[in-house]
Tab-separated table of C-alpha atoms and ligand atoms in Angstrom:
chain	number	residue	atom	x	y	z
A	1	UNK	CA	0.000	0.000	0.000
A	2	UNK	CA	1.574	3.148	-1.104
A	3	UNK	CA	2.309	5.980	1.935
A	4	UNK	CA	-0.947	8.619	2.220
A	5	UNK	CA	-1.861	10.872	4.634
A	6	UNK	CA	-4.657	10.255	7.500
A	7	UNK	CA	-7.544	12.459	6.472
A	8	UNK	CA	-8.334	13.469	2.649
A	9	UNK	CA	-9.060	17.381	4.446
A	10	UNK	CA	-6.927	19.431	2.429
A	11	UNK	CA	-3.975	21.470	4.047
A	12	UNK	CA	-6.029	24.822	4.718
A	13	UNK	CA	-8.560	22.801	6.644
A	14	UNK	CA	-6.150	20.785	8.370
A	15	UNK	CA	-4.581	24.209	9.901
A	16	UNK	CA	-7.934	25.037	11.585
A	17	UNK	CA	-9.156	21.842	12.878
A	18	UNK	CA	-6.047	19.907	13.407
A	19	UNK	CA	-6.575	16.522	15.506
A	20	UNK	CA	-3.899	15.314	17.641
A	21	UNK	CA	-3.307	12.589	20.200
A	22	UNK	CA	-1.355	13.729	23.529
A	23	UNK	CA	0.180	11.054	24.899
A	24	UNK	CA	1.131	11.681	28.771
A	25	UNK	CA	1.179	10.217	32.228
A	26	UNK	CA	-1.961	11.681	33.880
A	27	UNK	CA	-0.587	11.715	37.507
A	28	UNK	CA	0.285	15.433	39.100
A	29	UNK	CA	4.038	15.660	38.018
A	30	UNK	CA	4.948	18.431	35.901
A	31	UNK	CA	4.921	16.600	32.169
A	32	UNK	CA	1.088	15.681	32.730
A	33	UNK	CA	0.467	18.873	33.544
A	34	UNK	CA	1.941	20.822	30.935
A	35	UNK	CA	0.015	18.033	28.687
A	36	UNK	CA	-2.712	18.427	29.824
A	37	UNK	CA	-2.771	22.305	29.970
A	38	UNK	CA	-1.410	22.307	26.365
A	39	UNK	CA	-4.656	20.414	25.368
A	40	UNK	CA	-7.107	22.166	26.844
A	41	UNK	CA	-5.349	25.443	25.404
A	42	UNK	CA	-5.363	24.127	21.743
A	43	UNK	CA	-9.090	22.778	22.495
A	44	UNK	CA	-9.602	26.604	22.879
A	45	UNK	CA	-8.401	26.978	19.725
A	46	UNK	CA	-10.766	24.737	17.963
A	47	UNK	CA	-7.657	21.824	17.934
A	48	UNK	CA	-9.524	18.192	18.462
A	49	UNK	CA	-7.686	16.582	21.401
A	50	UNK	CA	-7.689	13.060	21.936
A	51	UNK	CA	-5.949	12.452	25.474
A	52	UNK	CA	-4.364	8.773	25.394
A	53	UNK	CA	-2.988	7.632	28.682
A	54	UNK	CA	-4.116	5.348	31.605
A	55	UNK	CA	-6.534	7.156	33.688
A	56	UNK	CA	-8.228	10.472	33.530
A	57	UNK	CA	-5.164	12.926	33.996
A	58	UNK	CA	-5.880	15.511	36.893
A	59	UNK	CA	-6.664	17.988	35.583
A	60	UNK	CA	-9.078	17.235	32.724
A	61	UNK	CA	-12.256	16.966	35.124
A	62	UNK	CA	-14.549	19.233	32.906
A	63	UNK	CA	-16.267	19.262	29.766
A	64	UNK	CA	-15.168	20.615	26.514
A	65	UNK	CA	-16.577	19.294	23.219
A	66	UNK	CA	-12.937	19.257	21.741
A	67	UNK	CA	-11.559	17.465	24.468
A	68	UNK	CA	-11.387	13.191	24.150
A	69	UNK	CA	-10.476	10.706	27.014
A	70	UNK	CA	-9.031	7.360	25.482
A	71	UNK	CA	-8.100	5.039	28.148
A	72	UNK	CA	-5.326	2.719	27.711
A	73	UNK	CA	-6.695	-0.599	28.374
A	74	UNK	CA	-3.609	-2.993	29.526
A	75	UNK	CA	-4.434	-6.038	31.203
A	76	UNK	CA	-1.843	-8.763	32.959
A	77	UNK	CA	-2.050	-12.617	31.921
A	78	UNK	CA	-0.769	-14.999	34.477
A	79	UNK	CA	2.815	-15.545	32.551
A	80	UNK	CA	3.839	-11.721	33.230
A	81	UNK	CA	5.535	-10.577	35.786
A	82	UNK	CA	4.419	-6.988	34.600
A	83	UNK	CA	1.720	-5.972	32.430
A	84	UNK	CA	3.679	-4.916	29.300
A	85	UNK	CA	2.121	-0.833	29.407
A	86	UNK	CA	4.301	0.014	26.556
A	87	UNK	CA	2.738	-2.269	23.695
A	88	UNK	CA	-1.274	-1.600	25.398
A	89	UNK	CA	-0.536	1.717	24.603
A	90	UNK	CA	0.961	1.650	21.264
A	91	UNK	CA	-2.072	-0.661	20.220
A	92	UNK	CA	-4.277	2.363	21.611
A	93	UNK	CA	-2.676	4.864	19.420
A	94	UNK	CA	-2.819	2.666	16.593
A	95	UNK	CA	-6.365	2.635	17.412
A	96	UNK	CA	-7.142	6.407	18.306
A	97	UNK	CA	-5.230	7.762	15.194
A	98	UNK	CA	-7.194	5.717	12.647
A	99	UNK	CA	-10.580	5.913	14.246
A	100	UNK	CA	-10.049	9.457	14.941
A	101	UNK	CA	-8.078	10.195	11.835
A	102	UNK	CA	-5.811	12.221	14.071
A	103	UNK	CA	-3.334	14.217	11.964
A	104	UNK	CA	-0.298	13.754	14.572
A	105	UNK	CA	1.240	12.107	17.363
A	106	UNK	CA	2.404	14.349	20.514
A	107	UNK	CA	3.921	12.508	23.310
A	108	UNK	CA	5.186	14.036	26.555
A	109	UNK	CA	7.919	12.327	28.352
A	110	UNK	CA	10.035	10.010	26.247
A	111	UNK	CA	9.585	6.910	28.351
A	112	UNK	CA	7.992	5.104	27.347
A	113	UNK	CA	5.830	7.072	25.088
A	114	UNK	CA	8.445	7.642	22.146
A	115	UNK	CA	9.167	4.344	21.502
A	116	UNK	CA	5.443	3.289	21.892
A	117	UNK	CA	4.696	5.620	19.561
A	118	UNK	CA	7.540	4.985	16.892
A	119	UNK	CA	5.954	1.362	16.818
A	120	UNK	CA	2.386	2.781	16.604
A	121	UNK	CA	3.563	4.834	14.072
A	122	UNK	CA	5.186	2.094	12.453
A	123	UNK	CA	1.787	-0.243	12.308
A	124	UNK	CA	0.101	2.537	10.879
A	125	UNK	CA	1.834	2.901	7.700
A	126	UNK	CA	1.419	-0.406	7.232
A	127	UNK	CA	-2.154	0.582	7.101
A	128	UNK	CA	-1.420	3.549	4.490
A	129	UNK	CA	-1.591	5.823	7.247
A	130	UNK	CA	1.134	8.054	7.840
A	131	UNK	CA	1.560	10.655	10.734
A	132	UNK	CA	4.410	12.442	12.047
A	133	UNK	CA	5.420	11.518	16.029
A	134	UNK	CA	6.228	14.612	17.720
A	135	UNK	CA	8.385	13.914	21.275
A	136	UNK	CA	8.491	16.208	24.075
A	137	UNK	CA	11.564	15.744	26.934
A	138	UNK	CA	10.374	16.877	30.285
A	139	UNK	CA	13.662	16.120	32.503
A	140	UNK	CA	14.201	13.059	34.209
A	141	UNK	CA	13.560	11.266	31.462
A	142	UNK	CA	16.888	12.471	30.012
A	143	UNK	CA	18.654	13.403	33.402
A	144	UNK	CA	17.993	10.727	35.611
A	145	UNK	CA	15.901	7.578	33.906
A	146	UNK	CA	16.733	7.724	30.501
A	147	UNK	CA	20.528	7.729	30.529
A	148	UNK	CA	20.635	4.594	32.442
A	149	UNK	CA	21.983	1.790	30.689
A	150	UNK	CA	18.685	-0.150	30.932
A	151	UNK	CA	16.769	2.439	28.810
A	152	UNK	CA	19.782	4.174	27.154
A	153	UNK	CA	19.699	2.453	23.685
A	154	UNK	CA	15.984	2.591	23.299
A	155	UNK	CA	15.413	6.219	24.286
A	156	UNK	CA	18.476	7.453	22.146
A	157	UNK	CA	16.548	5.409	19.180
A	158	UNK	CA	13.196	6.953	19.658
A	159	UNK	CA	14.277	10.539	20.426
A	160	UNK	CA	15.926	9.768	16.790
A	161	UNK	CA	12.959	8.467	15.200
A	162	UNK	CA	10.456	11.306	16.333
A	163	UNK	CA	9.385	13.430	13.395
A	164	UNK	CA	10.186	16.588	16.089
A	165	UNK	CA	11.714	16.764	19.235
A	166	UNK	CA	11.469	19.687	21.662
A	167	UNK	CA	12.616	20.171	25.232
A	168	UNK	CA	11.359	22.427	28.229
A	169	UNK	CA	15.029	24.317	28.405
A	170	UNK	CA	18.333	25.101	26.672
A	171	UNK	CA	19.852	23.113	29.749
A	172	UNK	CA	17.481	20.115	28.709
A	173	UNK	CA	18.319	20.315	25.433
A	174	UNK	CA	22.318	20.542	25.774
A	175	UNK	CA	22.038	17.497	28.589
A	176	UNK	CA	19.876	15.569	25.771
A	177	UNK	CA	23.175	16.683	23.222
A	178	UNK	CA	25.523	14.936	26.179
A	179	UNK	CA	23.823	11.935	27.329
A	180	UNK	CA	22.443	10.731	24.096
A	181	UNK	CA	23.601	10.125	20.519
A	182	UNK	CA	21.005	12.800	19.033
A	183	UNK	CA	21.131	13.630	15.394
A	184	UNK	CA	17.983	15.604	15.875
A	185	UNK	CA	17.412	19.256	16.081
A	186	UNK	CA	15.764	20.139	19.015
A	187	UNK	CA	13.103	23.236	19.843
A	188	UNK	CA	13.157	24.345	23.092
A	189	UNK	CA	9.464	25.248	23.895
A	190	UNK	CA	9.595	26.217	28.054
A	191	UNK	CA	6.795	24.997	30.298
A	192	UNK	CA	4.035	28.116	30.737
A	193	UNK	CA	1.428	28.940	33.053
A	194	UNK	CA	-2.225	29.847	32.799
A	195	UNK	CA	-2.332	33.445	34.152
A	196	UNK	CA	-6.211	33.715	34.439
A	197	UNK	CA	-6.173	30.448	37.311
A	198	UNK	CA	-2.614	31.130	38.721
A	199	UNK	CA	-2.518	34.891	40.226
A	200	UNK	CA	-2.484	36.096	44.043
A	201	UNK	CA	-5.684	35.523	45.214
A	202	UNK	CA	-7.308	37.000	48.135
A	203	UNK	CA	-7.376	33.963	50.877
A	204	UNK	CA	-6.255	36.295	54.305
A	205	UNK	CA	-8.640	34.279	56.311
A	206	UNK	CA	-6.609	31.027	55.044
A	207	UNK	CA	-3.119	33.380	55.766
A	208	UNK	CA	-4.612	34.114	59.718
A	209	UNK	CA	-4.976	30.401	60.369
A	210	UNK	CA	-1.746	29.439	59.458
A	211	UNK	CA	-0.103	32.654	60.696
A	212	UNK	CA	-1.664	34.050	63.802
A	213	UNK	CA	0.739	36.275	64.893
A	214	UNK	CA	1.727	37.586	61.489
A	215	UNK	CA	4.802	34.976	60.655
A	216	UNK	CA	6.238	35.028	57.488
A	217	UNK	CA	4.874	32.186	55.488
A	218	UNK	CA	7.577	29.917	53.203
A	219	UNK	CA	5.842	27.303	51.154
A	220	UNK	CA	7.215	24.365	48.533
A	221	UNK	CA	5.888	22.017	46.559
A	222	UNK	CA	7.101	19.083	44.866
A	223	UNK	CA	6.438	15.126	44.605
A	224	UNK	CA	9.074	14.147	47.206
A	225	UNK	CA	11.489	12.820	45.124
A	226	UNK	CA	15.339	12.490	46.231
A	227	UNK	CA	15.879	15.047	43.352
A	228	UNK	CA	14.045	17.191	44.940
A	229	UNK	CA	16.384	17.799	48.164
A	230	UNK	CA	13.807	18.779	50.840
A	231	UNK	CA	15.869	17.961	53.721
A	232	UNK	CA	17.443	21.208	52.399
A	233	UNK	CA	14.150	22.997	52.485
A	234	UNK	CA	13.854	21.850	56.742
A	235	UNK	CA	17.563	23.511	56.791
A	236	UNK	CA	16.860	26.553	54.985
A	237	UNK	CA	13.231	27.001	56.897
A	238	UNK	CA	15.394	26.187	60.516
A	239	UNK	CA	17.763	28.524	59.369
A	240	UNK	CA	15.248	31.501	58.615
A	241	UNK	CA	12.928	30.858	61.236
A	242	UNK	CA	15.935	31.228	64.162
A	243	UNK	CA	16.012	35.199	62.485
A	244	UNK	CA	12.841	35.511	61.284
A	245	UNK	CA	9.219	33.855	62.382
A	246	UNK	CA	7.777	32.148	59.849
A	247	UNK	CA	5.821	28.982	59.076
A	248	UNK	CA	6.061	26.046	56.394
A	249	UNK	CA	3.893	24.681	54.299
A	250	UNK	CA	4.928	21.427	52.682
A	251	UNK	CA	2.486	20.529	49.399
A	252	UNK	CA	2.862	17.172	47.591
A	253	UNK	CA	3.506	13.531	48.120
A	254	UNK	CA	6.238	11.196	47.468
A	255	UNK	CA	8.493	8.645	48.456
A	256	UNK	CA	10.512	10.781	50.048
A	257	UNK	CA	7.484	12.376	52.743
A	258	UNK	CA	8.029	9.759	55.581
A	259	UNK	CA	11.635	10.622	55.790
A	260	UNK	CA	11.259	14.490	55.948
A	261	UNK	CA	8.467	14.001	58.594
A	262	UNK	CA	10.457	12.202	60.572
A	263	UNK	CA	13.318	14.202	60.262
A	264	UNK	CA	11.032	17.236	61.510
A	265	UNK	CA	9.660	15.446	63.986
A	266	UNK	CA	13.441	14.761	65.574
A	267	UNK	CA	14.360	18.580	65.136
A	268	UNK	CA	11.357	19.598	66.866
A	269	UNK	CA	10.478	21.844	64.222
A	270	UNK	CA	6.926	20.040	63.544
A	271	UNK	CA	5.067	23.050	65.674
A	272	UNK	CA	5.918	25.196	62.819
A	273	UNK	CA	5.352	22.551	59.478
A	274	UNK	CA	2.725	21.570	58.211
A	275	UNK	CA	2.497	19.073	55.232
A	276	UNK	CA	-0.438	19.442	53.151
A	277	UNK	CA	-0.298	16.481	50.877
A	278	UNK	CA	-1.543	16.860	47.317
A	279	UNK	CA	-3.753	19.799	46.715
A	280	UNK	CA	-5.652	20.575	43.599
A	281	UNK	CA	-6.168	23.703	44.106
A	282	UNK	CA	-2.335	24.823	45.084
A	283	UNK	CA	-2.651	28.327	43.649
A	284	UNK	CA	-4.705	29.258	47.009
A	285	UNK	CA	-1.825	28.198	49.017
A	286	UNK	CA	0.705	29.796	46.836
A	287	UNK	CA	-1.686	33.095	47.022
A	288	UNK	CA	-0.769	33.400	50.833
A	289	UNK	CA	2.672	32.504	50.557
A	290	UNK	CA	5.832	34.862	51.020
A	291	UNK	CA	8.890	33.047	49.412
A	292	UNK	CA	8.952	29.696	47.569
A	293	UNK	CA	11.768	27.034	48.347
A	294	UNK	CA	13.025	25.349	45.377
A	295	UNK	CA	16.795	23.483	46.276
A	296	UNK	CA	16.577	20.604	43.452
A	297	UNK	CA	19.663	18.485	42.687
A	298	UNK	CA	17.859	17.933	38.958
A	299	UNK	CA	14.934	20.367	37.728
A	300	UNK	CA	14.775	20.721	34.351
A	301	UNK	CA	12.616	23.836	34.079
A	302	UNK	CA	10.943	24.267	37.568
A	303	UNK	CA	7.418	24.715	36.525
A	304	UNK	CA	6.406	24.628	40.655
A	305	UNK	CA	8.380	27.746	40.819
A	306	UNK	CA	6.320	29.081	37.948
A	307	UNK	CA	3.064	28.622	39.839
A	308	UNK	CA	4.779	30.731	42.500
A	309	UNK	CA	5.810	33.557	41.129
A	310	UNK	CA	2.334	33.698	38.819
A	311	UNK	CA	1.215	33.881	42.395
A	312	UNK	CA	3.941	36.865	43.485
A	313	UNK	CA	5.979	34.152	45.102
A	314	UNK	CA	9.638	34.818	45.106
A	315	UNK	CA	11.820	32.376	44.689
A	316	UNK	CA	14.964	31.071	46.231
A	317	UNK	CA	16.076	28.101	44.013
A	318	UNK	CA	19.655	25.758	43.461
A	319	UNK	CA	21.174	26.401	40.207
A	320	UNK	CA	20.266	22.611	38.559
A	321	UNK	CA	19.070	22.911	34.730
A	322	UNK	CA	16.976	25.076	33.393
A	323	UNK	CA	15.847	26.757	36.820
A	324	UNK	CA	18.060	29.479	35.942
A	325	UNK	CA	16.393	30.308	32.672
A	326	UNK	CA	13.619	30.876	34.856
A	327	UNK	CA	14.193	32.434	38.175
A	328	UNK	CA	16.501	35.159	37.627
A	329	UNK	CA	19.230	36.539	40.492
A	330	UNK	CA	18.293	39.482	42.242
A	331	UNK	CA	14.994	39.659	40.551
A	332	UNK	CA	12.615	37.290	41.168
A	333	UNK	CA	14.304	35.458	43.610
A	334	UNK	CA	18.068	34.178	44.009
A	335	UNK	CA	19.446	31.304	42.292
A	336	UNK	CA	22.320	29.411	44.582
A	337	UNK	CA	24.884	27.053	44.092
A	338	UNK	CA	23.082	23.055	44.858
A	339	UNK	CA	23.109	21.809	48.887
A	340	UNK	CA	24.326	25.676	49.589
A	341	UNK	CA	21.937	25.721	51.840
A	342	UNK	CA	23.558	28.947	54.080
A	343	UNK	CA	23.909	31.073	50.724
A	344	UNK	CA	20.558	29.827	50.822
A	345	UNK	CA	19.475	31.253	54.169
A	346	UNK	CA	21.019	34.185	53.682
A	347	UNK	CA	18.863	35.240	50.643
A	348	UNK	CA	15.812	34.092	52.317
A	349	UNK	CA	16.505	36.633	55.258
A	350	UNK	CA	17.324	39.600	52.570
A	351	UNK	CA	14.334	38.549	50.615
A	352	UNK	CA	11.643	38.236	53.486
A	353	UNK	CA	13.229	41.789	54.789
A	354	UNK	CA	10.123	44.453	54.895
A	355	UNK	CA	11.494	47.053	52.373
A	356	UNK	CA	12.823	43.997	50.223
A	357	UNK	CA	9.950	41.828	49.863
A	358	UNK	CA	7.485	43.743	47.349
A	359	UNK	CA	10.357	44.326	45.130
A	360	UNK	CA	10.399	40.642	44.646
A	361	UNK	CA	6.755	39.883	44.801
A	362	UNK	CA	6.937	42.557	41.558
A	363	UNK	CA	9.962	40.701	40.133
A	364	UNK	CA	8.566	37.771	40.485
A	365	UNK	CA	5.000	38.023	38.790
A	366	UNK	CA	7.144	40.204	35.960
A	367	UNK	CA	9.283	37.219	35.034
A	368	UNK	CA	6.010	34.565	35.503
A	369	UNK	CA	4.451	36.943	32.365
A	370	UNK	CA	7.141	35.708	30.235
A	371	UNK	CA	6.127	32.731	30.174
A	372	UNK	CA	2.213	33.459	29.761
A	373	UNK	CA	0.544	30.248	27.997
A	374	UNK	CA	-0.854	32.794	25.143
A	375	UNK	CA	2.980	33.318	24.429
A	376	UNK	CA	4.051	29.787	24.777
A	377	UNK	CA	1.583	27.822	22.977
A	378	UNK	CA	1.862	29.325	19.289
A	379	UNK	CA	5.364	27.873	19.463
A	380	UNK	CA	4.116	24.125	20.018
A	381	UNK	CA	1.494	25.404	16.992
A	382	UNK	CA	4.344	26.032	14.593
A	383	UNK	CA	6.749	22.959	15.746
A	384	UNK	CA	2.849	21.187	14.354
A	385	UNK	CA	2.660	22.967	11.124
A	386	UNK	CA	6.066	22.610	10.375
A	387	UNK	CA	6.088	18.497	10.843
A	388	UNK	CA	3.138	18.120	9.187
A	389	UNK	CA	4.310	20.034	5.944
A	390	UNK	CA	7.417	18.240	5.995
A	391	UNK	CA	5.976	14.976	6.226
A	392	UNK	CA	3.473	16.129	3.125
A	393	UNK	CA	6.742	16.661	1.615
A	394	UNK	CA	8.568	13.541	2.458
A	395	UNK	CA	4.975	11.955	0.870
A	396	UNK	CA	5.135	13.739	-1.957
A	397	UNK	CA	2.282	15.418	-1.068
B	1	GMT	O1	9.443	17.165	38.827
B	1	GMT	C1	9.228	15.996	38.552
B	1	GMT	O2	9.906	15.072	38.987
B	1	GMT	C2	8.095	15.665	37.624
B	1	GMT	C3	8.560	15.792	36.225
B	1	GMT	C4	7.589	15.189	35.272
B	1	GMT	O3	8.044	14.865	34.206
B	1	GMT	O4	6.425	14.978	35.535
B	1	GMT	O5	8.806	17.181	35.979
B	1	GMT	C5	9.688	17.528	34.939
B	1	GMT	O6	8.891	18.170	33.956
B	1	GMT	C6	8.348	19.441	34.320
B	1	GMT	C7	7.456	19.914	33.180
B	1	GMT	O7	8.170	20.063	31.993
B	1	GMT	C8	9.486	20.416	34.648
B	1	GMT	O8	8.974	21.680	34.995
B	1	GMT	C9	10.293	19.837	35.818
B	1	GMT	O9	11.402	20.691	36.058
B	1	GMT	C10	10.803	18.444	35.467
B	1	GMT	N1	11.417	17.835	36.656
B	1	GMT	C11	12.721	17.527	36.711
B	1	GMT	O10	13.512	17.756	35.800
B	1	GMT	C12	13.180	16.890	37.977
């Protein structure tokens, strides 16, 4: 069967109602997020988005008549030690794309959507359908999982294979350039942030509970991963709180939250902590907040930090990745050296100091508007219109 395209709509058509499956992991971590924001932007746009993933990702709990749920249906069988995820949810995009007649593949997080998708890809022009794979690196898959030996081959291969590759930072990009044999040009698209949901709030009442007596309030959130270094967000908070009053709030789960509570619990500095597990609506939290705590060993972009300063939450933040193409020295924050954790301190106190901390509030919601999703999202629009013409043109189209 000779190579065609999905859909007989011609190209001008194609521009205004383009379909696309986004392939993602629907937990809270930042690449479902950014996902799922992306598709519910484009849906504003009039793009059909079919959502392909394993549950209903968290934040697609609303109705939109451009928005589609496909759940990946992946079952075990008594020989498997694991069910085999990878090849239920290449079948579903085999499935999706020509039922749907999607025009392309987007896939966030390379493992292991871009080699599920290369082989769904693959099975579809065998069907005389024939659409581009477009492969988004969020960070760990490139920093931390993907470079280890057990995935190394198989990621450099897919990240390879993708029609277009783009990554959340010049930092993610050059460690994809390091780790990986890349031929591939990559776009560097940065996460963004929804301005109209994430902006300071009014939530004093919620601000009075937490701080009667008018402490300063230092918040982070994150899914309590090693990477994430919290025991240098107790050290930092001790640190502050010995000079300054103040209270933190700890948002998020992981494997790492037993640990840290413990750890609190044997400093004695639980009277002043309180973890909040996950929160939907974080923004309200963030709203009340005076200074954001961000001291990752690995971060590829940051987009918690984002959320903070949308909020006019400064930021104090290690120097890993892309976290300085973000939070920027003196402005919106301080950016320190990783573990520093006096440097740290130090900037906290200058920060949270009266006739310092609007200045930063300011700087901080400045540098957030950068990165406003009305700026961001025409770029993943072009990286689409680009891929698709030059797959016409590799069709002859
Ligand atoms: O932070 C995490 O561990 C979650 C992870 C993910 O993929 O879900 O986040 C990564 O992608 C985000 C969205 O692009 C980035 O903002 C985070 O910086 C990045 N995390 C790391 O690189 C550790």
């Amino acid at each position: 069967m000779s190579p065609c395209l999905n859909s007989d709509r011609t190209p001008h058509n194609r521009e205004l109602n383009m379909k696309i499956g986004i392939v993602c992991y629907p937990t809270y971590g930042g690449s479902g997020v950014i996902a799922t924001e992306l598709g519910n932007g484009l849906a504003k746009k009039d793009y059909k988005i079919h959502f392909i993933t394993y549950s209903q990702p968290a934040r697609l709990d609303f109705f939109n008549e451009n928005l589609y749920y496909h759940e990946v249906d992946f079952r075990n069988y008594p020989l498997f030690q694991y069910a085999p995820y990878e090849l239920a949810l290449a079948s579903k995009m085999v499935e999706v794309a020509q039922f749907e007649q999607l025009d392309l593949l987007h896939v966030h997080y390379a493992i292991p959507h871009a080699s599920a998708a290369f082989m769904a890809r693959e099975i579809l022009k065998t069907k005389g359908i024939n659409i581009p794979v477009i492969t988004t690196l969020h960070g760990t898959d490139i920093t931390l999982v993907g470079k280890d030996p057990s995935y190394e081959p198989v990621v450099t291969f897919s990240i390879n294979q993708s029609n277009a590759v783009t990554a959340v930072s010049e930092s993610l990009k050059q460690d994809t350039y390091e780790h990986f044999d890349v031929n591939k040009d990559i776009y560097v698209i940065p996460n963004f942030i929804d301005l109209k949901r994430f902006n300071k709030l009014s939530k004093d009442h919620f601000r009075k509970a937490i701080c009667p007596d008018d402490e300063k309030l230092i918040v982070h959130t994150s899914n309590f991963r090693k990477v994430k270094r919290v025991e240098d967000v107790l050290a930092v908070f001790k640190g502050v709180n010995a000079v300054v009053k103040c209270k933190l709030l700890l948002v998020g789960d992981g494997p790492e939250r037993t640990r840290i509570e413990n750890l609190c619990r044997e400093t004695g500095d639980c009277n002043d902590i309180r973890f909040l597990g996950k929160l939907e609506a974080v923004e309200e939290v963030l709203s009340v907040s005076d200074l954001f705590l961000m001291p990752s060993e690995k971060e590829s972009f940051g987009l918690a930090a984002l959320e903070a300063m949308a909020c006019e939450v400064p930021v104090i933040s290690s120097d890993a990745g892309g976290i300085p193409e973000l939070n920027i020295d003196g402005e919106s924050g301080f950016v320190c050296k990783i573990g520093d954790v006096k440097d740290m301190t130090e900037k906290a106190l200058h920060v949270l100091k009266d006739e310092n901390l609007s200045r930063f509030k300011k700087g901080a919601l400045n540098r957030a508007k950068k990165f406003d999703i009305h700026k961001i999202l025409p770029m993943y629009e072009e990286v689409y219109e680009q891929t698709l013409a030059e797959n016409m043109k590799t069709l002859g189209v």
